[in-house]
Amino acid sequence: MSAKSYLNFDLLLNEAGDNYQVHVIDSPAGQASRTFTLPFSAVELENFILKIGQNRGSVRSLYIERIDVPSIQKLGGALYEALFGGAIAERFRSSLAIARREGCGLRIRLRLSGAPKLIDIPWELLFDADNNNYIGLSVNTPIIRKLDLATLPEIRQAQGVLQVLVMISSPSNYQQLDVEREWDRINSATLSLQKEGRMVLTRVEPSLVALQRQLRRGEYHVFHYIGHGGFDRTNNDGVLVLEDQQKKGHLVSGQYLGTILYDETTLQLVLLNSCSGGRTSVTDPFAGVGQSLLQKGIPAVIAMQFEITDDAAITFSHEFYAALVDGYSIDASVAEARKMIYAEANQLEWATPVLYTSIDSGSLLREPTPEELHGMEEQRRQREEAKHQAELKHQQEEEARQLELKRQQEEEAKRQSELKRQQEEAKRQAEVKHQQEEDAKRQAELRRQQEEAKRQAEVKHQQEEDAKRQAELRRQQEEEVKRQAELKRQQEEKSKRQAELKRQEEEAAKHQAELKRQEEDAAKRQAKLQAELKRQQEEEAKHQAELKHQQEEIEHQEELKHQQEVSYQVKPVEDGMQQQPIASTRKYLYIGAAVGLVYAILTFVLSLVDGFMFMPNGNEWLIAGAVGVANILAGAVVAVISKGSFKLFIGAIIGIAIFMIMYHIANNINYVSKFFVGLFVVTPLGAVIGVFISKWMLSRSG
């Protein structure tokens, strides 16, 4: 991919009392100025720096903290409104439009030398709320921190081969990092370029001595540091953690490292893949490692302004080199790497890398010509051969050095052995003299101890006497206290006994009252039981009398029944054999027929009256006659059912009369229905019910 062209949008920031001034000193749309105030205080900024980010493990920092995620868009939006307000916003939008028309990007360069307090502000989080995007995440609007120096270096494009010197540091006394995995990913990202001979990765031991030797052996364009980093608050400078000969941590300041790299004119970029490598103090813009390296003449430095996790650091390195070798400029490559971190659902750490530069950023790789490619291949072969020869020479030198070292160690061992013997002899003489002195000291000490022991014995005797007197006094006091306590206890016991005696007397009185109440209750219950027994005896006598009366009633009923049965028997009489029940039945049959005839006439008359009122068609004659016949039959049936009893017969007639009256009152029934109802329901039902009512009356009067 060809390198992308950029137009510059330069913002110069200066302090103005408690406020700040921002000037657009170079842009496609012209210049502008305004005064602004930070949307948060210094304390709020410090809290943000301490709390920003997610809870992260495997963090490359000397000061590992557990922090929460605040509202990143709110902070970025506040920074955007403060910086791009008023005329600045107009120039920015116009410059973007001009850049788009020309097919270019718009590089935002923040010049912070005049406002060192603003260096700690996370400007990479600038958020355009109107367009809902982070400016620094777009390759079209990369953000660069440009520091003005007295002497500006020049960026030199590598002619075909990009030489990268990689240092990986993980001291044994610090938290171990997954740096080998990052080394593998860097190799994977650049494997095709390495095979084509356009990029060479060289790994160097993590010490200043090894770094100096490696720089002397070749020319490098990028120095990539992987490891721990931090900020030394005491010396107000950033530090990197390298290793000493024992693989322990060795703190190296940015100024110290810059001195080592100062003479390397081919070195164009330093990438500090550590935590807080870009952190600064408030007053010194070059206090961080990144700024110190710029001051030492390095054209561009990428450093981390906050803590960064292993995953985010590895992703950044992988994508940055991939974009760099694709022909992107340094600032565009940084933007691509940030986008990849953001794509991995990391909403904050994409803003951790900061690009510092003192020049116009550009591409480090230039597309080689065919002749250069051939020369590069020849150079690569020569480098490989030279590297092989150097390795053989180094191996031979190392073997010779090991032999010489072994001989020196043997001689040193002999010398040390003789020295040790002499030291032991001198030590023995000194010990004899020391022993004599010690004996004299012990004798004097013994005498002093004896005198001291005697004095101590006297003091001890006196103390014992005093202790005895004190003990006797304490004993007497304790006995007096005990006596007083015993006297008080006896008084309390006496009071308790008196109270207990009083309570017992009250209990006895209550008991006597309870016994008296129980005796009275017992007497009442006895009287009540006697009265109840007497009542039960009287009820028993009444019950016996009632049983006797019922027995007599039963006997009387049986006697009446017997008499009735006897009355129906056939009696021989002197004037012939006559049957009394049959005569009685025939008599009441005649009476019933007569009553039925009368009732038929009455029904006939009533039917005539009803017919004249409701049915003037003449059917009343037939219905009246039919009802009369039915009543004659009903009289005969009643005579048979009553079995000759006049009282039963009269009851049946009364029952029929009552039911017939009710029957005639129901005028809403037609005459045909009245006929059938009277014939089959009213007359028989009235006769039967009348008979049973008569029987019931006879049984009650019995």
XYZ file of C-alpha atoms in Angstrom:
702
model
C 0.000 0.000 0.000
C 1.302 3.465 -0.850
C 1.952 5.959 1.941
C -0.998 8.226 2.789
C -0.535 11.982 2.418
C -1.431 14.297 5.281
C -2.154 17.975 5.849
C -1.161 19.414 9.218
C -3.455 20.989 11.809
C -1.018 22.469 14.339
C -2.329 23.581 17.739
C -0.006 25.600 19.992
C -1.025 25.510 23.668
C 0.273 28.045 26.203
C -0.479 28.848 29.812
C -2.426 32.073 30.473
C -2.667 32.470 34.230
C -5.228 30.017 35.515
C -6.455 29.418 31.962
C -4.884 28.263 28.710
C -4.659 29.658 25.186
C -4.834 27.561 22.048
C -3.645 28.923 18.677
C -4.130 27.333 15.257
C -0.731 28.274 13.830
C -0.929 26.112 10.713
C -3.964 24.586 9.002
C -5.516 24.396 5.518
C -8.314 26.746 6.690
C -6.165 29.416 8.307
C -5.365 30.519 11.844
C -7.482 31.130 14.954
C -7.128 31.541 18.731
C -9.221 31.156 21.872
C -8.872 30.849 25.635
C -10.186 27.789 27.441
C -10.304 26.242 30.876
C -9.824 22.556 31.633
C -13.167 20.856 32.343
C -11.739 19.240 35.495
C -9.412 20.145 38.367
C -5.911 18.801 38.993
C -7.299 16.517 41.706
C -9.944 15.141 39.350
C -7.253 14.547 36.723
C -5.098 12.668 39.227
C -8.112 10.570 40.287
C -8.794 9.799 36.635
C -5.178 8.716 36.059
C -5.321 6.480 39.136
C -8.770 5.003 38.459
C -8.845 4.901 34.654
C -9.124 1.519 32.988
C -10.497 -1.857 33.798
C -9.478 -4.338 36.507
C -6.452 -5.785 34.751
C -3.992 -8.524 35.540
C -0.488 -9.018 34.133
C 0.105 -5.267 34.011
C 3.580 -3.944 33.157
C 3.929 -1.409 35.907
C 5.970 -0.852 39.046
C 2.768 0.468 40.643
C 0.012 -2.065 39.986
C -3.417 -0.679 40.922
C -6.968 -2.027 40.725
C -9.096 0.628 39.090
C -12.578 1.021 37.589
C -13.808 2.206 34.227
C -15.274 5.780 34.270
C -17.283 7.338 31.481
C -14.571 7.633 28.821
C -16.794 9.334 26.270
C -17.824 11.985 28.811
C -14.187 12.846 29.532
C -13.217 12.803 25.851
C -16.214 14.949 24.957
C -15.332 17.508 27.641
C -11.749 17.703 26.341
C -13.013 18.118 22.762
C -15.401 20.928 23.727
C -12.626 22.697 25.673
C -10.028 22.458 22.873
C -12.202 22.683 19.733
C -14.581 25.482 20.692
C -15.549 28.623 18.836
C -13.303 29.610 15.929
C -11.029 26.579 16.501
C -13.945 24.248 15.725
C -14.707 26.152 12.517
C -11.075 25.927 11.357
C -10.988 22.225 12.206
C -14.143 21.348 10.252
C -13.040 23.434 7.296
C -9.598 21.795 7.319
C -11.208 18.349 7.373
C -13.305 19.263 4.353
C -10.266 20.557 2.451
C -8.262 17.422 3.318
C -11.080 15.180 2.067
C -11.313 17.078 -1.206
C -7.588 16.650 -1.756
C -7.690 12.947 -0.774
C -5.466 13.524 2.263
C -5.657 12.928 5.972
C -5.514 15.688 8.591
C -2.678 15.215 11.096
C -3.479 16.880 14.468
C -0.235 17.999 16.108
C -0.381 19.239 19.703
C 2.545 21.517 20.630
C 2.730 21.289 24.421
C 6.132 22.786 25.250
C 4.503 26.052 26.392
C 2.048 24.262 28.706
C 3.873 21.393 30.461
C 0.926 20.866 32.821
C -1.137 19.684 29.843
C 1.234 16.858 28.916
C -0.431 14.521 31.429
C -3.887 15.144 29.863
C -5.061 12.091 27.840
C -5.654 14.070 24.598
C -5.816 10.780 22.672
C -9.354 10.365 24.120
C -10.720 13.428 22.237
C -14.344 12.494 21.432
C -16.482 14.281 18.826
C -20.011 13.891 20.252
C -21.654 15.300 17.110
C -20.169 12.537 14.951
C -19.982 10.020 17.819
C -16.359 8.995 17.232
C -12.919 9.233 18.768
C -10.661 11.419 16.638
C -7.501 9.476 17.456
C -9.024 6.147 16.343
C -9.220 7.244 12.692
C -6.244 6.865 10.356
C -7.465 10.067 8.708
C -7.029 12.145 11.912
C -4.025 10.811 13.857
C -3.029 12.694 17.020
C 0.652 13.538 17.552
C 2.331 15.257 20.487
C 4.952 17.515 18.934
C 7.662 18.929 21.183
C 9.738 21.838 19.960
C 13.507 21.378 20.271
C 16.438 23.670 19.567
C 17.868 21.166 17.090
C 15.419 19.198 14.952
C 16.535 15.785 13.667
C 15.570 14.453 10.266
C 13.743 11.224 9.600
C 15.620 8.947 7.216
C 13.725 6.313 5.322
C 15.239 2.878 5.333
C 16.305 1.835 1.862
C 14.527 -1.459 1.589
C 15.538 -3.096 4.891
C 14.077 -2.022 8.228
C 16.427 -2.993 11.054
C 14.631 -3.469 14.385
C 16.579 -4.062 17.594
C 14.402 -5.787 20.213
C 15.183 -5.906 23.944
C 13.011 -8.114 26.199
C 13.473 -7.673 29.950
C 11.803 -9.746 32.659
C 13.956 -9.707 35.850
C 13.525 -12.561 38.290
C 12.605 -10.255 41.173
C 9.732 -8.597 39.246
C 6.402 -9.890 38.057
C 7.065 -12.262 35.178
C 5.691 -11.072 31.837
C 4.521 -13.094 28.855
C 7.235 -11.457 26.741
C 8.198 -14.575 24.763
C 4.706 -14.740 23.303
C 5.048 -11.125 22.169
C 8.407 -11.903 20.570
C 6.731 -14.748 18.664
C 3.914 -12.461 17.523
C 6.341 -9.756 16.360
C 8.162 -12.388 14.335
C 4.858 -13.674 12.943
C 3.739 -10.165 11.984
C 6.947 -9.480 10.058
C 7.773 -12.990 8.844
C 6.989 -12.249 5.187
C 9.126 -9.085 5.216
C 11.957 -10.940 6.893
C 11.810 -13.619 4.210
C 11.813 -10.925 1.509
C 14.775 -9.275 3.171
C 12.895 -6.017 3.863
C 12.946 -6.293 7.634
C 15.359 -7.820 10.131
C 14.609 -8.423 13.810
C 17.596 -8.634 16.142
C 17.250 -9.535 19.795
C 19.661 -8.119 22.356
C 20.219 -9.025 25.999
C 18.418 -6.664 28.432
C 21.458 -4.736 29.730
C 23.129 -1.446 28.804
C 26.442 -3.216 28.149
C 24.875 -5.633 25.670
C 22.944 -2.767 24.058
C 26.087 -0.688 23.559
C 27.938 -3.644 22.017
C 25.055 -4.470 19.661
C 24.746 -0.857 18.480
C 28.448 -0.868 17.741
C 28.096 -3.955 15.532
C 25.340 -2.647 13.219
C 22.919 0.085 12.267
C 19.323 -0.029 13.424
C 16.246 2.046 12.605
C 13.916 1.003 15.464
C 14.678 0.165 19.082
C 11.809 -1.844 20.639
C 11.816 -2.295 24.411
C 9.521 -4.870 26.057
C 9.360 -5.022 29.847
C 8.563 -3.162 33.037
C 8.630 0.610 33.340
C 7.540 3.336 35.718
C 8.028 6.860 36.960
C 10.585 7.796 39.616
C 8.795 10.449 41.668
C 11.910 11.144 43.716
C 14.156 12.019 40.751
C 11.253 13.240 38.607
C 12.187 10.965 35.704
C 10.901 7.871 33.962
C 12.677 4.535 34.373
C 12.952 1.228 32.501
C 13.757 -2.044 34.283
C 16.678 -3.857 32.647
C 18.664 -6.806 34.063
C 22.002 -7.047 35.807
C 24.418 -10.009 35.716
C 22.369 -11.866 38.339
C 19.173 -11.405 36.277
C 17.868 -8.991 38.909
C 16.162 -5.672 38.117
C 18.341 -2.688 37.139
C 16.557 0.685 36.927
C 17.662 2.840 33.975
C 16.406 6.423 33.604
C 15.307 7.995 30.324
C 18.271 10.399 30.418
C 20.706 7.507 30.897
C 19.233 5.493 28.014
C 19.157 8.604 25.802
C 22.870 9.082 26.343
C 23.532 5.548 25.061
C 21.363 6.135 21.953
C 22.517 9.715 21.259
C 25.202 8.855 18.664
C 22.978 6.445 16.691
C 22.106 8.657 13.714
C 20.278 5.844 11.887
C 17.903 5.229 14.801
C 14.549 6.810 13.828
C 12.046 5.365 16.285
C 11.985 4.024 19.838
C 8.983 1.938 20.906
C 8.625 1.569 24.681
C 6.242 -1.325 25.192
C 6.048 -0.822 28.940
C 3.658 0.710 31.400
C 3.925 4.422 32.214
C 6.804 4.916 29.817
C 5.255 8.190 28.732
C 4.238 9.587 32.107
C 5.664 13.032 32.994
C 5.899 15.498 35.828
C 3.893 18.721 35.842
C 6.760 21.139 35.147
C 9.319 19.211 33.081
C 8.100 18.167 29.593
C 11.109 15.832 29.169
C 10.787 14.048 32.524
C 9.301 10.861 31.058
C 11.392 8.311 29.225
C 9.785 9.196 25.884
C 10.422 12.913 26.259
C 13.993 12.330 27.422
C 14.728 10.311 24.301
C 13.326 13.107 22.092
C 15.641 15.534 23.843
C 18.555 13.232 22.968
C 17.763 13.489 19.232
C 15.474 10.492 18.570
C 12.970 11.670 15.867
C 9.944 9.743 17.183
C 9.081 7.864 20.350
C 6.020 5.736 21.124
C 5.440 5.382 24.867
C 2.619 4.240 27.151
C 0.940 6.968 29.207
C -1.046 4.551 31.431
C -0.780 0.970 32.595
C -1.190 -1.542 29.775
C -1.989 -5.241 29.933
C 0.044 -7.922 28.165
C -2.783 -8.601 25.684
C -3.121 -4.938 24.713
C 0.670 -4.492 24.457
C 1.047 -7.574 22.247
C -1.826 -6.489 19.980
C -0.326 -3.020 19.589
C 3.125 -4.341 18.627
C 1.676 -6.841 16.171
C -0.570 -4.354 14.357
C 1.895 -1.447 14.454
C 4.639 -3.350 12.624
C 2.121 -4.881 10.208
C 0.923 -1.383 9.226
C 4.456 0.035 9.203
C 5.743 -2.536 6.735
C 2.594 -2.007 4.613
C 3.872 1.498 3.908
C 1.890 3.452 6.504
C 3.516 6.412 8.232
C 4.377 6.178 11.908
C 1.308 8.138 13.041
C -1.018 6.197 10.713
C 0.474 2.898 11.935
C -0.205 3.968 15.518
C -3.831 4.738 14.572
C -4.212 1.282 12.970
C -2.848 -0.421 16.085
C -5.213 1.596 18.283
C -8.172 0.516 16.172
C -7.222 -3.139 16.576
C -7.041 -2.801 20.390
C -10.454 -1.099 20.337
C -11.821 -3.876 18.094
C -10.931 -6.427 20.784
C -13.575 -4.865 23.125
C -10.962 -2.848 25.011
C -12.656 0.518 25.454
C -9.748 2.297 27.139
C -6.290 0.850 26.481
C -6.349 1.849 22.820
C -5.580 5.385 24.069
C -2.588 4.268 26.167
C 0.080 4.504 23.371
C 1.289 8.079 22.811
C 3.298 9.246 19.794
C 5.896 11.936 20.563
C 7.818 13.559 17.738
C 9.811 16.664 16.998
C 9.512 16.362 13.188
C 6.891 15.690 10.529
C 6.013 12.023 10.817
C 6.669 9.887 7.760
C 7.125 6.331 6.566
C 10.245 4.459 7.647
C 10.191 2.084 4.686
C 10.723 3.079 1.067
C 9.660 0.789 -1.788
C 12.950 -0.595 -3.168
C 13.892 -0.672 -6.874
C 14.814 -3.980 -8.561
C 18.493 -3.049 -8.370
C 18.097 -2.278 -4.672
C 16.277 -5.570 -4.146
C 19.198 -7.413 -5.758
C 21.648 -5.437 -3.664
C 19.556 -6.109 -0.561
C 19.599 -9.831 -1.257
C 23.366 -9.711 -1.691
C 23.702 -7.687 1.476
C 21.462 -10.126 3.328
C 23.606 -13.034 2.144
C 26.749 -11.180 3.141
C 25.230 -10.347 6.512
C 24.330 -13.965 7.049
C 27.850 -15.027 6.110
C 29.392 -12.321 8.251
C 27.070 -13.257 11.065
C 28.109 -16.897 10.727
C 31.813 -15.995 10.677
C 31.320 -13.667 13.612
C 29.554 -16.403 15.519
C 32.400 -18.841 14.825
C 34.965 -16.235 15.840
C 32.919 -15.393 18.900
C 32.701 -19.086 19.780
C 36.484 -19.524 19.447
C 37.109 -16.401 21.475
C 34.645 -17.634 24.058
C 36.435 -21.005 24.308
C 39.822 -19.289 24.661
C 38.357 -16.950 27.211
C 36.910 -19.878 29.145
C 40.343 -21.635 29.185
C 42.071 -18.470 30.335
C 39.382 -17.913 32.886
C 39.805 -21.470 34.159
C 43.608 -20.989 34.506
C 43.100 -17.702 36.298
C 40.564 -19.335 38.567
C 43.056 -22.101 39.479
C 45.799 -19.580 40.230
C 43.365 -17.493 42.155
C 42.338 -20.592 44.103
C 45.988 -21.303 45.024
C 46.570 -17.697 46.028
C 43.374 -17.682 48.017
C 44.422 -20.933 49.731
C 47.812 -19.458 50.803
C 46.149 -16.248 51.846
C 43.625 -18.231 53.793
C 46.395 -20.178 55.588
C 48.196 -16.952 56.508
C 44.945 -15.425 57.648
C 44.221 -18.476 59.772
C 47.694 -18.273 61.424
C 47.274 -14.578 62.118
C 43.816 -15.321 63.337
C 45.158 -17.992 65.703
C 47.780 -15.585 67.134
C 45.143 -12.932 67.505
C 42.858 -15.427 69.172
C 45.581 -16.377 71.739
C 46.153 -12.732 72.562
C 42.453 -12.142 72.591
C 42.000 -15.136 74.891
C 44.519 -13.724 77.382
C 42.814 -10.383 77.330
C 39.511 -12.095 77.746
C 40.835 -14.055 80.775
C 41.991 -10.839 82.413
C 38.659 -9.235 81.645
C 36.822 -12.253 83.011
C 38.829 -12.124 86.303
C 38.091 -8.451 86.713
C 34.503 -9.037 85.724
C 34.286 -11.904 88.188
C 35.459 -9.700 91.059
C 33.101 -6.981 90.006
C 30.291 -9.493 89.738
C 31.044 -10.827 93.237
C 30.895 -7.353 94.694
C 27.832 -6.617 92.678
C 26.310 -9.898 93.821
C 26.969 -8.986 97.451
C 25.438 -5.573 96.979
C 22.556 -7.131 95.080
C 22.074 -9.648 97.913
C 21.846 -6.826 100.450
C 19.490 -4.930 98.225
C 17.512 -8.110 97.652
C 17.380 -8.781 101.421
C 16.166 -5.268 102.035
C 13.643 -5.649 99.240
C 12.488 -8.955 100.674
C 12.008 -7.343 104.104
C 10.094 -4.512 102.492
C 8.139 -7.027 100.495
C 7.293 -8.966 103.661
C 6.150 -5.810 105.403
C 4.146 -4.829 102.371
C 2.725 -8.343 102.135
C 1.763 -8.313 105.835
C 0.151 -4.927 105.391
C -1.707 -6.140 102.312
C -2.751 -9.283 104.211
C -4.142 -7.215 107.082
C -5.914 -4.973 104.632
C -7.312 -7.977 102.792
C -8.464 -9.541 106.087
C -10.146 -6.265 107.051
C -11.795 -6.161 103.653
C -12.862 -9.784 104.044
C -14.212 -9.068 107.556
C -16.178 -6.087 106.281
C -17.403 -8.174 103.368
C -18.395 -11.013 105.730
C -20.237 -8.587 108.008
C -22.034 -7.139 104.997
C -22.830 -10.650 103.762
C -24.255 -11.618 107.194
C -26.416 -8.508 107.217
C -27.620 -9.328 103.715
C -28.302 -12.939 104.794
C -30.281 -11.683 107.807
C -32.300 -9.373 105.576
C -32.900 -12.248 103.179
C -34.004 -14.555 106.056
C -36.418 -11.928 107.370
C -37.798 -11.375 103.897
C -38.093 -15.147 103.384
C -39.873 -15.534 106.768
C -42.295 -12.764 105.844
C -42.866 -14.379 102.458
C -43.523 -17.776 104.146
C -46.061 -16.182 106.526
C -47.823 -14.579 103.579
C -47.771 -17.912 101.757
C -49.230 -19.661 104.865
C -52.039 -17.077 105.088
C -52.756 -17.530 101.398
C -52.733 -21.311 101.890
C -55.211 -21.122 104.787
C -57.496 -18.901 102.722
C -57.242 -21.302 99.802
C -58.102 -24.291 102.070
C -61.137 -22.437 103.448
C -62.275 -21.566 99.914
C -61.838 -25.196 98.850
C -63.928 -26.413 101.842
C -66.720 -23.982 100.936
C -66.581 -25.099 97.302
C -66.717 -28.744 98.406
C -69.816 -28.064 100.577
C -71.499 -26.264 97.678
C -70.701 -29.099 95.311
C -72.057 -31.663 97.850
C -75.324 -29.759 98.181
C -75.588 -29.391 94.445
C -74.932 -33.125 93.962
C -77.648 -34.017 96.486
C -80.141 -31.698 94.774
C -79.231 -33.130 91.389
C -79.653 -36.696 92.748
C -83.066 -35.816 94.172
C -84.100 -34.249 90.817
C -82.939 -37.336 88.942
C -84.947 -39.573 91.334
C -88.072 -37.496 90.746
C -87.532 -37.611 86.964
C -87.016 -41.367 87.210
C -90.313 -41.702 89.110
C -92.064 -39.588 86.454
C -90.474 -41.695 83.738
C -91.627 -44.917 85.408
C -95.154 -43.495 85.724
C -95.119 -42.469 82.077
C -93.885 -45.908 81.052
C -96.659 -47.455 83.109
C -99.236 -45.151 81.461
C -97.861 -45.992 78.012
C -98.085 -49.694 78.873
C -101.684 -49.275 79.972
C -102.401 -47.298 76.774
C -100.883 -50.096 74.682
C -102.977 -52.661 76.526
C -106.080 -50.485 75.988
C -105.339 -50.136 72.256
C -104.876 -53.882 71.970
C -108.168 -54.370 73.780
C -109.942 -51.976 71.391
C -108.393 -53.724 68.435
C -109.524 -57.007 69.760
C -113.009 -55.686 70.221
C -113.073 -54.351 66.666
C -111.932 -57.652 65.312
C -114.600 -59.380 67.301
C -117.259 -56.900 66.021
C -116.609 -58.035 62.432
C -117.068 -61.671 63.217
C -120.307 -63.419 62.241
C -122.714 -63.687 65.232
C -125.591 -66.180 65.258
C -128.794 -64.576 66.401
C -132.048 -66.040 67.273
C -133.976 -64.660 64.229
C -131.428 -65.954 61.695
C -127.796 -65.694 60.474
C -127.108 -61.894 59.847
C -123.697 -60.156 59.139
C -123.347 -56.768 60.883
C -120.299 -55.362 58.928
C -121.925 -56.017 55.613
C -125.091 -54.211 56.719
C -122.988 -51.243 57.901
C -121.134 -51.073 54.607
C -124.322 -51.145 52.583
C -125.800 -48.385 54.745
C -122.943 -46.051 54.209
C -122.851 -46.994 50.542
C -126.373 -45.650 50.193
C -125.500 -42.544 52.148
C -122.424 -41.979 49.985
C -124.455 -42.371 46.812
C -126.969 -39.862 48.093
C -124.241 -37.402 48.952
C -122.659 -37.939 45.527
C -126.026 -37.245 43.850
C -126.403 -34.020 45.828
C -122.881 -33.035 44.956
C -123.549 -33.830 41.296
C -126.585 -31.528 41.298
C -124.528 -28.818 43.003
C -121.737 -29.273 40.480
C -124.291 -29.118 37.651
C -125.596 -25.789 38.909
C -122.142 -24.344 39.362
C -121.135 -25.561 35.917
C -124.163 -23.792 34.404
C -123.107 -20.567 36.082
C -119.496 -20.936 34.914
C -120.644 -21.892 31.447
C -122.763 -18.822 31.070
C -119.724 -16.726 32.124
C -116.904 -18.402 30.284
C -118.132 -21.219 27.976
C -121.545 -20.441 26.479
C -121.301 -23.341 24.015
C -123.478 -25.803 26.075
C -120.778 -28.381 27.016
C -121.436 -27.778 30.731
C -124.322 -30.328 30.693
C -122.102 -33.179 29.698
C -119.322 -32.207 32.078
C -121.744 -31.756 35.029
C -123.279 -35.165 34.406
C -119.896 -36.830 34.201
C -118.726 -35.196 37.422
C -121.980 -36.285 39.168
C -121.422 -39.929 38.154
C -117.833 -39.668 39.404
C -119.009 -38.372 42.790
C -121.577 -41.200 43.130
C -118.752 -43.670 42.574
C -116.597 -41.708 45.007
C -119.295 -42.021 47.698
C -119.312 -45.779 47.216
C -115.530 -45.951 47.463
C -115.590 -43.866 50.642
C -118.200 -46.156 52.195
C -115.977 -49.182 51.489
C -112.803 -47.537 52.806
C -114.490 -46.312 56.013
C -115.478 -49.903 56.808
C -118.759 -48.868 58.399
C -117.270 -46.184 60.619
C -119.487 -43.135 60.652
C -116.617 -40.865 61.800
C -114.348 -42.060 59.014
C -117.139 -41.547 56.493
C -117.807 -37.998 57.653
C -114.038 -37.244 57.457
C -113.893 -38.532 53.889
C -116.856 -36.397 52.832
C -115.285 -33.298 54.414
C -111.988 -34.002 52.618
C -113.741 -34.290 49.260
C -115.648 -31.084 49.876
C -112.470 -29.136 50.709
C -110.630 -30.374 47.646
C -113.625 -29.692 45.365
C -113.880 -26.123 46.609
C -110.194 -25.619 45.801
C -110.826 -27.317 42.494
C -113.628 -24.896 41.541
C -111.640 -21.850 42.622
C -109.023 -22.641 39.914
C -110.995 -20.886 37.103
C -107.936 -20.645 34.807
C -108.250 -24.370 34.000
C -110.617 -25.267 31.098
C -113.585 -27.499 31.682
C -112.222 -30.544 29.915
C -109.178 -30.451 32.171
C -111.441 -29.905 35.203
C -113.282 -33.079 34.339
C -110.258 -35.295 34.225
C -108.606 -33.639 37.204
C -111.826 -33.946 39.230
C -112.360 -37.553 38.146
C -108.889 -38.962 38.657
C -107.238 -36.637 41.184
C -109.436 -34.441 43.334
C -112.219 -36.838 44.322
C -110.025 -39.929 45.184
C -107.330 -37.834 46.841
C -109.903 -35.950 48.946
C -111.582 -39.194 50.045
C -108.318 -40.914 51.031
C -106.919 -37.909 52.899
C -110.274 -37.396 54.699
C -110.239 -41.034 55.895
C -106.709 -40.804 57.229
C -107.459 -37.511 58.997
C -110.459 -39.185 60.686
C -108.341 -42.145 61.787
C -105.746 -39.816 63.265
C -108.408 -37.925 65.198
C -109.874 -41.185 66.505
C -106.406 -42.396 67.646
C -105.740 -39.146 69.538
C -109.129 -39.197 71.251
C -108.880 -42.995 71.994
